[in-house]
CSV table of C-alpha atoms and ligand atoms in Angstrom, one decimal:
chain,number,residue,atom,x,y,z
A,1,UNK,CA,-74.2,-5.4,-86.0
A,2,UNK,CA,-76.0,-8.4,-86.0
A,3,UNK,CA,-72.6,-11.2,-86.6
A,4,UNK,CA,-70.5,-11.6,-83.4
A,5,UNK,CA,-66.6,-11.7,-84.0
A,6,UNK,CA,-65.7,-13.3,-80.4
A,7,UNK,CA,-67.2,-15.6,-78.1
A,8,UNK,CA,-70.6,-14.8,-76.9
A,9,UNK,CA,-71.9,-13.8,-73.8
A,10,UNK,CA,-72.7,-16.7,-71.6
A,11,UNK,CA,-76.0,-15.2,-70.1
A,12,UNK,CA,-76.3,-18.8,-68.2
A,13,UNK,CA,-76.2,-20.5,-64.6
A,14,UNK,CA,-72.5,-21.8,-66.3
A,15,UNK,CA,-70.5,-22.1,-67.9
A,16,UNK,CA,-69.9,-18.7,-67.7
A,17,UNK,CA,-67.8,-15.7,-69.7
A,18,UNK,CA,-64.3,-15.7,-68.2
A,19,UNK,CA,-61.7,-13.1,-68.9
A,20,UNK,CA,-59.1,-13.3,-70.8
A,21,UNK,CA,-56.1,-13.4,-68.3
A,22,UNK,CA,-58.3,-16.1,-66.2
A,23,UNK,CA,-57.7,-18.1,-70.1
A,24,UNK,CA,-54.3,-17.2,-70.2
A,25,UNK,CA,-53.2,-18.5,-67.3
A,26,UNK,CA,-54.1,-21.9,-68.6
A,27,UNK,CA,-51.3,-21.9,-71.1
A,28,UNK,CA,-48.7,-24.1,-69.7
A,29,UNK,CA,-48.0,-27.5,-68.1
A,30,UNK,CA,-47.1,-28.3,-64.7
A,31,UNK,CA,-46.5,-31.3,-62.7
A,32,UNK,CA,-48.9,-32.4,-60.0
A,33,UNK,CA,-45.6,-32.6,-57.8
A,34,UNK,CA,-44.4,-29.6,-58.7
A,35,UNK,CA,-43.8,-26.8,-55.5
A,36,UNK,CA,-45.1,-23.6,-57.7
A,37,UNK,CA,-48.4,-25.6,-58.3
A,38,UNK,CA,-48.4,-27.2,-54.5
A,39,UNK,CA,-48.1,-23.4,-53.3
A,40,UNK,CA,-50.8,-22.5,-55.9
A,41,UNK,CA,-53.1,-25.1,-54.9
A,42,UNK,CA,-52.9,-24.2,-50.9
A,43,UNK,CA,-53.1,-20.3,-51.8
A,44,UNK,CA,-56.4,-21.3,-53.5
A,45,UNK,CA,-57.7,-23.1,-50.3
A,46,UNK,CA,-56.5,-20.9,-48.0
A,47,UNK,CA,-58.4,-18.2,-50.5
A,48,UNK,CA,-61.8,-20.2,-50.4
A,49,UNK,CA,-61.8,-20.9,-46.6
A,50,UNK,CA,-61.5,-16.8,-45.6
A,51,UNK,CA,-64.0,-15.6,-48.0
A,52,UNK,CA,-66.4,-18.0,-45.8
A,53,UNK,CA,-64.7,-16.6,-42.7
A,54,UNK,CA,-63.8,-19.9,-41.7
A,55,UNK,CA,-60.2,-19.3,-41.1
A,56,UNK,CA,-59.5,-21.4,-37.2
A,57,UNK,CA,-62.3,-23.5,-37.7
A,58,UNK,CA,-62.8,-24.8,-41.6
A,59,UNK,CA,-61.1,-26.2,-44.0
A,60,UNK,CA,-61.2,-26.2,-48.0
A,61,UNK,CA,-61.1,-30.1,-49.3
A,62,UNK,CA,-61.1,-29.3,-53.4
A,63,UNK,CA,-63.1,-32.0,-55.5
A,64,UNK,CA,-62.5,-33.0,-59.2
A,65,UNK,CA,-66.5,-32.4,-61.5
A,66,UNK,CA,-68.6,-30.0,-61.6
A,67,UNK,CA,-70.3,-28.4,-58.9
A,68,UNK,CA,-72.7,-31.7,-58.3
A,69,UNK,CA,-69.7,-33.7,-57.4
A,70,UNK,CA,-68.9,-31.8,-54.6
A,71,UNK,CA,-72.8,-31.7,-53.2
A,72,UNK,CA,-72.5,-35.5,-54.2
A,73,UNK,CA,-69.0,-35.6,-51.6
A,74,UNK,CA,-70.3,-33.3,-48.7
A,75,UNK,CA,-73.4,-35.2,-48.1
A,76,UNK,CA,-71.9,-38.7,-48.8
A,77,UNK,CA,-68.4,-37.6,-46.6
A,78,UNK,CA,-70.3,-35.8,-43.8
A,79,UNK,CA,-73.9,-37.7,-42.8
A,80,UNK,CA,-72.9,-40.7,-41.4
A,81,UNK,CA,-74.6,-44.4,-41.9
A,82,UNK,CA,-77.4,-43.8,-38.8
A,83,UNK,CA,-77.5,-40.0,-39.8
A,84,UNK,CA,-81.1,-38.9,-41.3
A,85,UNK,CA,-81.3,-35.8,-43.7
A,86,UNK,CA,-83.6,-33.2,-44.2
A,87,UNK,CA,-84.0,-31.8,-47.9
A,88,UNK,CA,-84.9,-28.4,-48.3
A,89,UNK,CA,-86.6,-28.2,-52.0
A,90,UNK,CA,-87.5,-25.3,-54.3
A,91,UNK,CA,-86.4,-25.9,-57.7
A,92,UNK,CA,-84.0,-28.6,-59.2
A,93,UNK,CA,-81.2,-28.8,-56.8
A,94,UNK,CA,-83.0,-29.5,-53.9
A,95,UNK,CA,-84.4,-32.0,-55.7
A,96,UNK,CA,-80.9,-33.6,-57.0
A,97,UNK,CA,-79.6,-33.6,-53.2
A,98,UNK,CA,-83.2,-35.9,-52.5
A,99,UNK,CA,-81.8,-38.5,-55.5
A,100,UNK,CA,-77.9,-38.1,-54.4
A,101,UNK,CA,-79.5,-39.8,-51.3
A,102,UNK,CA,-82.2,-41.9,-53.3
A,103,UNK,CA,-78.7,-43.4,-54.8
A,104,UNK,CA,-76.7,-43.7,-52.0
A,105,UNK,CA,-79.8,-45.0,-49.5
A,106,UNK,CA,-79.1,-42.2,-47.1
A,107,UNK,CA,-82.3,-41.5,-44.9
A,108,UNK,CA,-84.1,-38.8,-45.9
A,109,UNK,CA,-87.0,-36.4,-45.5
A,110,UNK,CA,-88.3,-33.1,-47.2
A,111,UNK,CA,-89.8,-30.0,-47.3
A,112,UNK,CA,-90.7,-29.1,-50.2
A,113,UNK,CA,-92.3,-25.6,-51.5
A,114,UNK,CA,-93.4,-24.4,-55.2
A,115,UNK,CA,-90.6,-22.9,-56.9
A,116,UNK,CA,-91.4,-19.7,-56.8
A,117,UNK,CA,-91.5,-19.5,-53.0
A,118,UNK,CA,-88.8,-19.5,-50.6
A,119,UNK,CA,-88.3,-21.5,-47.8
A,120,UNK,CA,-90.0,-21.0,-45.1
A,121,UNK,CA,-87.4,-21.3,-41.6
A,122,UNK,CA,-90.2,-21.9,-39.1
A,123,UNK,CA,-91.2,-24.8,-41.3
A,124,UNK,CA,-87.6,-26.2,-40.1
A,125,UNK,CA,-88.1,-25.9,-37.2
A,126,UNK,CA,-90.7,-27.5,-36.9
A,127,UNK,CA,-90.0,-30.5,-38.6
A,128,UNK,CA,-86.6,-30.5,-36.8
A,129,UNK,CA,-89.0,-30.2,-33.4
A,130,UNK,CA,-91.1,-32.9,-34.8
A,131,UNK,CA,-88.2,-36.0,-35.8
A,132,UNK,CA,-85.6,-36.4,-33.4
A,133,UNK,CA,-84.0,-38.8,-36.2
A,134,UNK,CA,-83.1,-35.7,-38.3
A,135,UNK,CA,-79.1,-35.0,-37.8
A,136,UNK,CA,-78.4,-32.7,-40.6
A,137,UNK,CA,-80.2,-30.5,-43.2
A,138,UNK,CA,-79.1,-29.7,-46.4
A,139,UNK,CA,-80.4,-26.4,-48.3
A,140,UNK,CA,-79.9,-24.7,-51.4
A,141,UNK,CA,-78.6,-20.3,-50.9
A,142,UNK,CA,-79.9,-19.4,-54.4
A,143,UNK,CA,-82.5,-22.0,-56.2
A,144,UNK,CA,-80.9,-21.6,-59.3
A,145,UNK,CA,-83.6,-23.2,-61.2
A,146,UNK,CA,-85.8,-19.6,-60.7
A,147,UNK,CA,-83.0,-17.4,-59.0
A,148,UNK,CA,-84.9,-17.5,-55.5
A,149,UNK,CA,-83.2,-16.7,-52.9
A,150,UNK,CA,-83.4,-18.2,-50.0
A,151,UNK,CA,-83.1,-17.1,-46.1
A,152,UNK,CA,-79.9,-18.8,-45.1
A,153,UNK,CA,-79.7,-16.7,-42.3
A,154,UNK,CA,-82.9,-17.6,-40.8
A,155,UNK,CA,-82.6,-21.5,-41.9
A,156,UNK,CA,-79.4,-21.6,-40.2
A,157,UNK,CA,-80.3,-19.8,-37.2
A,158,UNK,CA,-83.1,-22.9,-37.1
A,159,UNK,CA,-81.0,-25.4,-37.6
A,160,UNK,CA,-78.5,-24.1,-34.7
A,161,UNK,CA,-81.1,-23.6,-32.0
A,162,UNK,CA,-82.4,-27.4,-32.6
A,163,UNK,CA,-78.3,-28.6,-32.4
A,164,UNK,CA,-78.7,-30.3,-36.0
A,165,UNK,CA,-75.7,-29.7,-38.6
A,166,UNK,CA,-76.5,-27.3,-41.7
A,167,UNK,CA,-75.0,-28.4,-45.2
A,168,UNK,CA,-75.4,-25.5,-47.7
A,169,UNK,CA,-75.3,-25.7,-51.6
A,170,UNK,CA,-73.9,-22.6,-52.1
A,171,UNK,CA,-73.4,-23.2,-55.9
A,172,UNK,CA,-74.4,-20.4,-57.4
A,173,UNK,CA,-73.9,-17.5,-55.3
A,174,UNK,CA,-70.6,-18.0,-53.7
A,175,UNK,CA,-68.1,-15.0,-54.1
A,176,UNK,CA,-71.6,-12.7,-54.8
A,177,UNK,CA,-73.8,-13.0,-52.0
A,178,UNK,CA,-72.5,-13.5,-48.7
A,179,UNK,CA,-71.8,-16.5,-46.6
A,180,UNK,CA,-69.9,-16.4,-43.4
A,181,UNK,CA,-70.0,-18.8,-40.9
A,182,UNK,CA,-69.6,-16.6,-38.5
A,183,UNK,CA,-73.0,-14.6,-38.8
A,184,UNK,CA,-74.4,-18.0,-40.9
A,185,UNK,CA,-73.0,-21.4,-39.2
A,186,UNK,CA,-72.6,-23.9,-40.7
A,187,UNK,CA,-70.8,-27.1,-41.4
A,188,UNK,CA,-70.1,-27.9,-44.8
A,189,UNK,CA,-70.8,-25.3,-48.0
A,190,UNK,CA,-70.6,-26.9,-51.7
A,191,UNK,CA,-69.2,-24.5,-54.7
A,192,UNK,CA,-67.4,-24.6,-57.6
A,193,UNK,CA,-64.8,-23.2,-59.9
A,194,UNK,CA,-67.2,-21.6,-62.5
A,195,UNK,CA,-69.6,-19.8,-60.8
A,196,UNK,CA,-69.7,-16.1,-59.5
A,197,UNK,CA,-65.8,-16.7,-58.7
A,198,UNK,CA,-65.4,-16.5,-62.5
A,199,UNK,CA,-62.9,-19.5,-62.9
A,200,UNK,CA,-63.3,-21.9,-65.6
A,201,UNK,CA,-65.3,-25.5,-64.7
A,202,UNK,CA,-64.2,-28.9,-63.9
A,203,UNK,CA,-63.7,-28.3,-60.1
A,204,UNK,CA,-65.7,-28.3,-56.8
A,205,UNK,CA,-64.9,-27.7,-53.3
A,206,UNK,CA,-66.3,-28.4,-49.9
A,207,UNK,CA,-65.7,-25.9,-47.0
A,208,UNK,CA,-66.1,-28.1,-43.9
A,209,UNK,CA,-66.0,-27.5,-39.7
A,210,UNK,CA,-62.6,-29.3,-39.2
A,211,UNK,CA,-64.1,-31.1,-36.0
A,212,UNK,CA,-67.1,-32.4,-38.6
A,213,UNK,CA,-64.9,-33.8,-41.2
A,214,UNK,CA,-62.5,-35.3,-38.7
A,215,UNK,CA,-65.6,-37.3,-37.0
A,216,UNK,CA,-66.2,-38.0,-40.7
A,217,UNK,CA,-63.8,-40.8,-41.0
A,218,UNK,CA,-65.1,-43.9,-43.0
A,219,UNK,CA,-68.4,-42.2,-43.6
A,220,UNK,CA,-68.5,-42.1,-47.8
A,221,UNK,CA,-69.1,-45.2,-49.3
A,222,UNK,CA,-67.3,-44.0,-52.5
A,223,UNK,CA,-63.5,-43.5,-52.6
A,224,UNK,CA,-63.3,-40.9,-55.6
A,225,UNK,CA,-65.7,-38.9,-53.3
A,226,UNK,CA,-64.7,-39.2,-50.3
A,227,UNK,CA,-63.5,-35.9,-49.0
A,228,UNK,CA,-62.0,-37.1,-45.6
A,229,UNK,CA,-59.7,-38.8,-47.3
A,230,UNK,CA,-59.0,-36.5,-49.9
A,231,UNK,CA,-58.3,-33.8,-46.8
A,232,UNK,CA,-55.8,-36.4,-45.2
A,233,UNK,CA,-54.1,-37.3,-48.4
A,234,UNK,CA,-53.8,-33.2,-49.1
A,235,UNK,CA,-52.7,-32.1,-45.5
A,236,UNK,CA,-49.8,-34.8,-45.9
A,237,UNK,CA,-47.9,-33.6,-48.7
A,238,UNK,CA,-50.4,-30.7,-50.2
A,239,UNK,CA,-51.0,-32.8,-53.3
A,240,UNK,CA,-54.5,-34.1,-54.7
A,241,UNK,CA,-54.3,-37.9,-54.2
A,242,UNK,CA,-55.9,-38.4,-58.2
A,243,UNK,CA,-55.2,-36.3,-60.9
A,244,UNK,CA,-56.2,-32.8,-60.4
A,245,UNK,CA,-57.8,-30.2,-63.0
A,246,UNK,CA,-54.4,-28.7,-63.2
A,247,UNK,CA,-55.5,-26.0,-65.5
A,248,UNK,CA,-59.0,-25.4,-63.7
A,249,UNK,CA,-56.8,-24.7,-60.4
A,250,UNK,CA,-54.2,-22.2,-61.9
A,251,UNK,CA,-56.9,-20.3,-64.0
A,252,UNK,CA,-59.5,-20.5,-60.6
A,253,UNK,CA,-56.0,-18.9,-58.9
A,254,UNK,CA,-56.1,-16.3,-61.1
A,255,UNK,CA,-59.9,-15.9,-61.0
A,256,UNK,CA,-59.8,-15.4,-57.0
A,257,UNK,CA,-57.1,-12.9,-57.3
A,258,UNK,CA,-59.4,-10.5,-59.7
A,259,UNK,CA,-62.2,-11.3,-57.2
A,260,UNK,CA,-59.8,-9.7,-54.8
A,261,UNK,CA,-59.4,-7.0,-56.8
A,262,UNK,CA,-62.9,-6.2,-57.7
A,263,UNK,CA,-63.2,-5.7,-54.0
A,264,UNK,CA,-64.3,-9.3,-53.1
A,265,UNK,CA,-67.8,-10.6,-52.0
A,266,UNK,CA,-68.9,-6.7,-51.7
A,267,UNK,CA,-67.3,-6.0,-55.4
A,268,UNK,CA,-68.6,-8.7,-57.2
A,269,UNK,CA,-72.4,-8.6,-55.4
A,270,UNK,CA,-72.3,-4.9,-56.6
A,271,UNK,CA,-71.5,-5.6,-59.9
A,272,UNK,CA,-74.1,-8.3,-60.4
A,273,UNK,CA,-76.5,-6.7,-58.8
A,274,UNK,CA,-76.5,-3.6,-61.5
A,275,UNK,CA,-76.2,-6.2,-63.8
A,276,UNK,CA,-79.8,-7.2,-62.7
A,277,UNK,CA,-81.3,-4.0,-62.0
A,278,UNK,CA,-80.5,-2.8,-65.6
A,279,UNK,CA,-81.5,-6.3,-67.1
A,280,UNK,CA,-85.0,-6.2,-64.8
A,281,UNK,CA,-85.9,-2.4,-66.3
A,282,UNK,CA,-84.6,-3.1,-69.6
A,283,UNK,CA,-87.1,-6.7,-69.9
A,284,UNK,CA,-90.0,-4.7,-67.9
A,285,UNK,CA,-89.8,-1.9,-70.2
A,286,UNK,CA,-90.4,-4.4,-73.6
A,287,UNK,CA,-93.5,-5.5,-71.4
A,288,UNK,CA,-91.8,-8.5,-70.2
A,289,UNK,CA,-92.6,-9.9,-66.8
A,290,UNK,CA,-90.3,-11.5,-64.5
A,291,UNK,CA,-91.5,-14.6,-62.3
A,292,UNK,CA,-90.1,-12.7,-58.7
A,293,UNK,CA,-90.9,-10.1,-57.4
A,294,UNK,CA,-87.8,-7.9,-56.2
A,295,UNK,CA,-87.7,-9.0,-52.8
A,296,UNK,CA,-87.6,-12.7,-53.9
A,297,UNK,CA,-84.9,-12.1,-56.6
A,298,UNK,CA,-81.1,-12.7,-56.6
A,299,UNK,CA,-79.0,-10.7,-58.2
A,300,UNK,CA,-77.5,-14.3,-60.1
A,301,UNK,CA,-80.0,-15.3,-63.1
A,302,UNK,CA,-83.5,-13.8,-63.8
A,303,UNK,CA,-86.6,-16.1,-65.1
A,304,UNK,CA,-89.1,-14.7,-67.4
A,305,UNK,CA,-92.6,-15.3,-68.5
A,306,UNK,CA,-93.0,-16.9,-71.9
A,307,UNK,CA,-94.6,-13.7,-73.9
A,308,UNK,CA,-98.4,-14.5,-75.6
A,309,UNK,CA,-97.3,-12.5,-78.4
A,310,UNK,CA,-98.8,-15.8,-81.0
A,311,UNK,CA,-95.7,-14.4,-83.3
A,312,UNK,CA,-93.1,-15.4,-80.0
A,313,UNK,CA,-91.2,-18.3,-80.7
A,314,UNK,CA,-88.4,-19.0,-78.3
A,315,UNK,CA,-86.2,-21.2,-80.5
A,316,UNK,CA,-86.2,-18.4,-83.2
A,317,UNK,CA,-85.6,-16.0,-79.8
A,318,UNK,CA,-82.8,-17.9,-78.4
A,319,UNK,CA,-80.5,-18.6,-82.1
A,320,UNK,CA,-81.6,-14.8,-83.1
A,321,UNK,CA,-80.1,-13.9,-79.8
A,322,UNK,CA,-76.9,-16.4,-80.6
A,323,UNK,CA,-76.2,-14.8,-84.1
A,324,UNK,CA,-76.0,-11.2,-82.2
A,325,UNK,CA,-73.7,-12.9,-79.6
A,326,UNK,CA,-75.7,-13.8,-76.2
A,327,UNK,CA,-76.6,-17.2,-75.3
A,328,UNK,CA,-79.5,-17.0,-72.6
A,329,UNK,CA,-80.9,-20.1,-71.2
A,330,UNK,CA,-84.3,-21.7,-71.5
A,331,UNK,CA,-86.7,-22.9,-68.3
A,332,UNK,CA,-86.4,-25.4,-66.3
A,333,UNK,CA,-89.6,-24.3,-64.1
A,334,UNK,CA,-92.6,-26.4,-63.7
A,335,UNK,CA,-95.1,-24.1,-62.2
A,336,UNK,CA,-94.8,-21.5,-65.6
A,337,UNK,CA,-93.8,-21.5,-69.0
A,338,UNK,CA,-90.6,-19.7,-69.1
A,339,UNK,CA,-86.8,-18.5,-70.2
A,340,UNK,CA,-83.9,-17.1,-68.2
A,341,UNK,CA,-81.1,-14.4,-68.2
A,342,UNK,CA,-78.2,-14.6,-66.4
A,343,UNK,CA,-76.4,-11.8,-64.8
A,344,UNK,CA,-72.9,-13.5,-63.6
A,345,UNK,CA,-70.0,-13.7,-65.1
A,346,UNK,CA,-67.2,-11.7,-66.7
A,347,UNK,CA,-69.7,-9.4,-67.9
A,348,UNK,CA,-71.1,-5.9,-66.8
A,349,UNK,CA,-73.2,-3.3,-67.7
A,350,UNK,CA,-72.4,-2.7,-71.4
A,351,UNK,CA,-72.9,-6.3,-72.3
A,352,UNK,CA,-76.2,-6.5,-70.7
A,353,UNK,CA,-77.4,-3.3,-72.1
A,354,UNK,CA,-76.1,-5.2,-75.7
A,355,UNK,CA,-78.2,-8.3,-74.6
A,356,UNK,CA,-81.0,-5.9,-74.2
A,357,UNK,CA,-80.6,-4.1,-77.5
A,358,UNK,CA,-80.5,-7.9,-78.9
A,359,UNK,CA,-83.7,-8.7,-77.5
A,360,UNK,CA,-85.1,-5.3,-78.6
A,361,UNK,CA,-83.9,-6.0,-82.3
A,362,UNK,CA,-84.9,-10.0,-82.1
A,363,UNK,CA,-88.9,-9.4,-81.1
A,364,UNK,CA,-89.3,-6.1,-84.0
A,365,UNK,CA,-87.7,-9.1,-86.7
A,366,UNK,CA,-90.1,-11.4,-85.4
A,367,UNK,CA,-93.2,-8.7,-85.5
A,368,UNK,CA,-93.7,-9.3,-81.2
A,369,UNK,CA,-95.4,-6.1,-79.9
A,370,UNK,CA,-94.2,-7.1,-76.6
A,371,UNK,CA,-93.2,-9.9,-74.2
A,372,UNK,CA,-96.1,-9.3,-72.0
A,373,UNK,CA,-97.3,-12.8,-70.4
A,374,UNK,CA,-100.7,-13.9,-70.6
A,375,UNK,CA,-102.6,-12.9,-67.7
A,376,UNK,CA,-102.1,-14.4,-64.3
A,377,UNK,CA,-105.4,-16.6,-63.9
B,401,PLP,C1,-74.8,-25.0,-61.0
B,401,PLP,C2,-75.4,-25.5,-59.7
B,401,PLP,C3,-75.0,-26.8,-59.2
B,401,PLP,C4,-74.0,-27.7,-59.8
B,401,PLP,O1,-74.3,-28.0,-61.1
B,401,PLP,P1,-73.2,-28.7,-62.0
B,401,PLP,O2,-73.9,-28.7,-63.4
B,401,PLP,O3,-73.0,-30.0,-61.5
B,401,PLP,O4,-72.0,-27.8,-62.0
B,401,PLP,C5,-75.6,-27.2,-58.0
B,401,PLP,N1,-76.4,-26.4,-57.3
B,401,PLP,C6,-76.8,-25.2,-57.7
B,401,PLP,C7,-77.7,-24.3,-56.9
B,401,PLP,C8,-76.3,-24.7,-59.0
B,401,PLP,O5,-76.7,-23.5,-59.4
């Protein structure tokens, strides 16, 4: 079978496969006033605030964009106008938190590490030790850009001890890996509708300490963004104060519940992680190498070596890989020439173990051998 009759896989970062009944629940209308989609909406937050264990003590404030324009509202909403921020970089999001500041002229510093290393947390705190001007530090759970994962735990635990305020861009593992604010504190997390909870994009949302976003007053200097008001204008008659992504929020509903049902956080990690495992062997065994070890990796999106094979090309890989139905993702790395899978998604084993037969059939029609890398120098 080498023609696809349905969508294809979305082996991505996002957008990503959704199932069918998460679709179908976007076939009607409703009005933004209306009490079945008022009760929707504050099931949804109520949702999104327990599966961060912040029930007593946060609050979900729902965003209109993609997952950007909610980084974009927790860091303009919660670091005030004498408030300096410390950028934790590895990849391409750190980096877009760094210009979300360039823009707005927020104060800023950074560590910054290649991007196939994590963090390091004793780096934080030293810096934190070392400028008394830093009141907040934003960092990244899983780097996306290579799938690192970094040690939240440890970064938070850091950030704590020295009394500064942790703001996490969870984007891309929220609903997989977990994040409580009980064992992790923090006080403000960025996600989004179309990541590991499975929903369909065009919505973000900020889980915020209530104390924090109520000191938060007058902070933003943007209205659309400004998620104190958005909170105010939401606890007053449980209605967005603009438009809302109507759709997005019934389908991301009915995403949440099948997260329930899939056994949550636990479920879903379990799922993706096989997901990887089988993706990992599957790649190793053609000879390809991936760019982390295990210990690095998150079970969310895998990068790759660029095979030396001279008969490789990766444009003729990636639409030979369309045609049979899975769309992966090139690189976005600078320190190696690369392509990645993604693992997340309304997918599971069968349709990685298809992406793998894809990749199998793809190299013997373009005479590769095997994706083996060239040789680490
Ligand atoms: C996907 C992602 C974002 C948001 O990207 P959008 O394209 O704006 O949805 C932010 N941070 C991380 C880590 C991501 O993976």
């Amino acid at each position: 079978m080498t023609e696809h009759s349905r969508d294809p896989w979305l082996l991505t970062p996002g957008p990503l496969t959704t199932s069918a009944t998460v679709k179908q629940a976007m076939l009607h209308d409703w009005g933004s006033r209306d009490h079945d989609f008022i009760a929707i909406n504050a099931r949804m937050r109520r949702r999104l605030v327990d599966l961060a264990g912040g029930e007593g003590t946060h609050v979900c404030v729902p965003i209109q964009g993609s997952g950007t324009f909610a980084v974009e509202a927790m860091i303009s909403t919660l670091l005030p106008a004498d408030g300096k921020l410390l950028v934790l970089i590895n990849g391409a999001y750190g980096k877009r938190i760094a210009k979300i500041c360039d823009y707005a002229g927020h104060a800023y510093t950074v560590i910054e590490t290649p991007e196939d290393t994590p963090i390091d947390p004793t780096a934080v705190a030293a810096a934190l030790a070392r400028d008394s001007a830093i009141t907040h530090v934003a960092a990244v759970q899983c780097e996306t850009t290579s799938g690192v994962l970094n040690p939240l735990p440890e970064i938070a635990a850091a950030v704590a001890a020295a009394g500064r305020h942790l703001l996490v861009d969870a984007m891309s593992a929220f609903g997989a890996l977990p994040l409580d604010v009980r064992q992790v504190p923090f006080d403000a997390l960025a996600a989004s509708s179309n990541k590991c909870l499975e929903g369909v994009p065009g919505m973000g949302f900020v889980i915020i300490r209530q104390a924090a976003l109520e000191a938060a007053k007058g902070n933003a200097p943007s209205l659309s963004l400004d998620l104190h008001d958005q909170w105010q204008s939401m606890e007053k008659n449980g209605q967005w104060r603009f438009t809302p992504p109507i759709h997005v929020i019934v389908a991301f509903d009915q995403a949440l519940t099948e997260h329930e049902a899939e056994g949550g956080v636990a479920g879903r990690g379990a799922r993706y992680r096989e997901n990887c495992r089988i993706l990992i062997d599957g790649m190793r065994a053609m000879g390809f190498e991936t760019l982390l070890p295990d210990r690095l990796q998150a079970p969310i999106i895998v990068t790759f070596h660029m095979p030396v094979d001279p008969q490789f090309h990766f444009e003729t890989f990636y639409d030979s890989l369309r045609g049979r139905g899975y769309v992966i993702y090139p690189g976005k790395l600078t320190v190696a020439d690369s392509f990645r899978i993604g693992c997340i998604g309304r997918l599971g084993a069968t349709e990685i173990r298809g992406a793998l037969e894809a990749v199998r059939a793809t190299l013997a029609e373009m005479g590769v051998k095997s994706g083996a890398p060239a040789k680490a120098a």
